[in-house]
mmCIF file of C-alpha atoms in Angstrom:
data_model
loop_
_atom_site.group_PDB
_atom_site.id
_atom_site.type_symbol
_atom_site.label_atom_id
_atom_site.label_comp_id
_atom_site.label_asym_id
_atom_site.label_seq_id
_atom_site.Cartn_x
_atom_site.Cartn_y
_atom_site.Cartn_z
ATOM 1 C CA GLU A 6 -11.844 -25.111 1.732
ATOM 2 C CA VAL A 7 -9.591 -22.141 1.053
ATOM 3 C CA GLN A 8 -6.838 -21.796 3.614
ATOM 4 C CA LEU A 9 -4.291 -18.987 3.776
ATOM 5 C CA VAL A 10 -1.599 -19.076 6.443
ATOM 6 C CA GLU A 11 0.695 -16.101 6.869
ATOM 7 C CA SER A 12 4.053 -16.080 8.617
ATOM 8 C CA GLY A 13 7.182 -13.984 8.885
ATOM 9 C CA GLY A 14 5.955 -11.044 10.902
ATOM 10 C CA ASP A 15 8.221 -9.778 13.653
ATOM 11 C CA LEU A 16 9.418 -6.816 15.687
ATOM 12 C CA VAL A 17 12.045 -4.936 13.702
ATOM 13 C CA GLN A 18 13.831 -1.625 13.957
ATOM 14 C CA PRO A 19 13.174 1.187 11.475
ATOM 15 C CA GLY A 20 15.143 0.559 8.320
ATOM 16 C CA GLY A 21 14.960 -3.185 8.736
ATOM 17 C CA SER A 22 13.537 -5.807 6.422
ATOM 18 C CA LEU A 23 11.087 -8.677 6.629
ATOM 19 C CA ARG A 24 9.836 -11.325 4.267
ATOM 20 C CA LEU A 25 6.239 -12.310 4.771
ATOM 21 C CA THR A 26 5.033 -15.673 3.492
ATOM 22 C CA CYS A 27 1.537 -16.919 2.734
ATOM 23 C CA ALA A 28 0.931 -20.602 2.208
ATOM 24 C CA ALA A 29 -2.267 -21.298 0.296
ATOM 25 C CA SER A 30 -4.339 -24.434 -0.083
ATOM 26 C CA GLY A 31 -7.807 -25.544 -1.041
ATOM 27 C CA PHE A 32 -7.927 -23.988 -4.507
ATOM 28 C CA THR A 33 -6.002 -23.896 -7.779
ATOM 29 C CA PHE A 34 -3.460 -21.311 -6.700
ATOM 30 C CA SER A 35 -2.043 -20.601 -10.145
ATOM 31 C CA ASN A 36 -5.451 -19.454 -11.424
ATOM 32 C CA TYR A 37 -5.881 -16.543 -9.041
ATOM 33 C CA ALA A 38 -4.335 -13.218 -8.246
ATOM 34 C CA MET A 39 -3.131 -12.813 -4.692
ATOM 35 C CA ASN A 40 -2.951 -9.728 -2.518
ATOM 36 C CA TRP A 41 -1.543 -8.409 0.713
ATOM 37 C CA VAL A 42 -3.585 -6.036 2.834
ATOM 38 C CA ARG A 43 -2.812 -4.595 6.245
ATOM 39 C CA GLN A 44 -4.552 -3.056 9.203
ATOM 40 C CA ALA A 45 -2.755 -0.693 11.511
ATOM 41 C CA PRO A 46 -3.938 -0.197 15.090
ATOM 42 C CA GLY A 47 -7.120 1.843 15.124
ATOM 43 C CA LYS A 48 -7.312 2.089 11.337
ATOM 44 C CA GLY A 49 -9.129 0.350 8.521
ATOM 45 C CA LEU A 50 -7.843 -2.173 6.061
ATOM 46 C CA GLU A 51 -5.324 -0.910 3.517
ATOM 47 C CA TRP A 52 -4.425 -2.662 0.282
ATOM 48 C CA VAL A 53 -0.649 -3.071 0.082
ATOM 49 C CA SER A 54 0.223 -5.108 -2.979
ATOM 50 C CA GLY A 55 -1.147 -7.596 -5.463
ATOM 51 C CA ILE A 56 0.181 -10.029 -8.031
ATOM 52 C CA THR A 57 -1.752 -11.426 -10.955
ATOM 53 C CA ALA A 58 -1.962 -15.100 -11.780
ATOM 54 C CA VAL A 59 0.829 -14.640 -14.325
ATOM 55 C CA GLY A 60 3.042 -12.584 -12.029
ATOM 56 C CA VAL A 61 2.379 -8.936 -12.819
ATOM 57 C CA ASP A 62 2.813 -6.965 -9.608
ATOM 58 C CA TYR A 63 1.183 -3.829 -8.231
ATOM 59 C CA TYR A 64 1.902 -1.719 -5.154
ATOM 60 C CA ALA A 65 0.309 0.930 -3.006
ATOM 61 C CA ASP A 66 2.104 4.270 -3.055
ATOM 62 C CA SER A 67 2.927 3.803 0.626
ATOM 63 C CA VAL A 68 5.179 0.799 -0.072
ATOM 64 C CA ARG A 69 6.203 1.211 -3.705
ATOM 65 C CA GLY A 70 9.970 1.076 -4.047
ATOM 66 C CA ARG A 71 10.355 -0.594 -0.650
ATOM 67 C CA SER A 72 8.541 -3.828 -1.242
ATOM 68 C CA THR A 73 8.395 -6.745 -3.649
ATOM 69 C CA ILE A 74 5.584 -9.216 -4.034
ATOM 70 C CA SER A 75 6.271 -12.562 -5.644
ATOM 71 C CA ARG A 76 4.683 -15.958 -5.988
ATOM 72 C CA ASP A 77 5.774 -19.544 -6.412
ATOM 73 C CA ASN A 78 2.971 -21.453 -8.071
ATOM 74 C CA ALA A 79 4.776 -24.762 -7.568
ATOM 75 C CA LYS A 80 4.703 -24.165 -3.817
ATOM 76 C CA ASN A 81 1.295 -22.434 -3.650
ATOM 77 C CA THR A 82 3.003 -19.584 -1.863
ATOM 78 C CA VAL A 83 3.028 -15.820 -2.136
ATOM 79 C CA TYR A 84 5.645 -13.599 -0.552
ATOM 80 C CA LEU A 85 5.962 -9.965 0.407
ATOM 81 C CA GLN A 86 9.460 -8.594 0.903
ATOM 82 C CA LEU A 87 9.395 -5.399 2.937
ATOM 83 C CA ASN A 88 12.513 -3.234 3.061
ATOM 84 C CA ASP A 89 13.407 0.058 4.741
ATOM 85 C CA LEU A 90 10.581 -0.481 7.177
ATOM 86 C CA LYS A 91 9.037 2.554 8.822
ATOM 87 C CA THR A 92 7.053 2.892 12.023
ATOM 88 C CA GLU A 93 3.977 3.544 9.920
ATOM 89 C CA ASP A 94 4.320 0.051 8.451
ATOM 90 C CA THR A 95 3.322 -1.372 11.821
ATOM 91 C CA ALA A 96 0.202 -3.422 11.201
ATOM 92 C CA MET A 97 -1.310 -6.851 10.951
ATOM 93 C CA TYR A 98 -0.607 -8.101 7.451
ATOM 94 C CA TYR A 99 -3.083 -10.385 5.745
ATOM 95 C CA CYS A 100 -2.825 -12.504 2.645
ATOM 96 C CA ALA A 101 -5.974 -12.417 0.518
ATOM 97 C CA LYS A 102 -7.122 -14.512 -2.413
ATOM 98 C CA ASP A 103 -8.580 -12.580 -5.294
ATOM 99 C CA GLN A 104 -11.708 -13.777 -7.079
ATOM 100 C CA THR A 105 -10.139 -13.392 -10.511
ATOM 101 C CA ASN A 106 -6.755 -13.801 -12.143
ATOM 102 C CA TRP A 107 -6.120 -10.024 -12.172
ATOM 103 C CA VAL A 108 -5.556 -7.419 -9.484
ATOM 104 C CA GLU A 109 -8.021 -4.668 -8.669
ATOM 105 C CA VAL A 110 -5.613 -2.106 -7.266
ATOM 106 C CA GLY A 111 -6.820 -0.759 -3.961
ATOM 107 C CA SER A 112 -9.476 -3.343 -3.300
ATOM 108 C CA ILE A 113 -9.879 -4.483 0.279
ATOM 109 C CA THR A 114 -12.898 -6.704 -0.239
ATOM 110 C CA PHE A 115 -11.785 -10.305 -0.310
ATOM 111 C CA PRO A 116 -13.961 -13.249 0.732
ATOM 112 C CA ASN A 117 -10.871 -15.260 1.632
ATOM 113 C CA ARG A 118 -8.223 -13.846 3.912
ATOM 114 C CA GLY A 119 -5.770 -15.424 6.325
ATOM 115 C CA GLN A 120 -5.442 -14.858 10.048
ATOM 116 C CA GLY A 121 -2.603 -12.414 9.604
ATOM 117 C CA THR A 122 0.959 -11.929 10.755
ATOM 118 C CA GLN A 123 2.000 -8.998 12.942
ATOM 119 C CA VAL A 124 4.669 -6.571 11.782
ATOM 120 C CA THR A 125 5.872 -4.114 14.384
ATOM 121 C CA VAL A 126 8.443 -1.487 13.501
ATOM 122 C CA SER A 127 9.901 0.193 16.534
ATOM 123 C CA SER A 128 13.226 1.263 17.947
#
């Protein structure tokens, strides 16, 4: 059974940083691309970032230059470093397993997604 457990969300001030972590289990992690998506209050899901099975990374325009996705295949873990956080980054952030080893930029349709970790950016 695929399990994805996110952590690292918090309440931070604008300009702050957070590192989100997703621990994966139940599948061969190194064979699949991984993604982060988010949902802000009252809005739909938004693709944030993705990383291919071999580590090529992609970002939404809204976070490009302020975020870094990475993965540790030995630990079955994917990370999302968020810097210079803005109030509009406030959302529930979800880790999502792709169905292939490559990233479909912008996709929000993932059969396997974690329970999420809340990021709130407020002064």
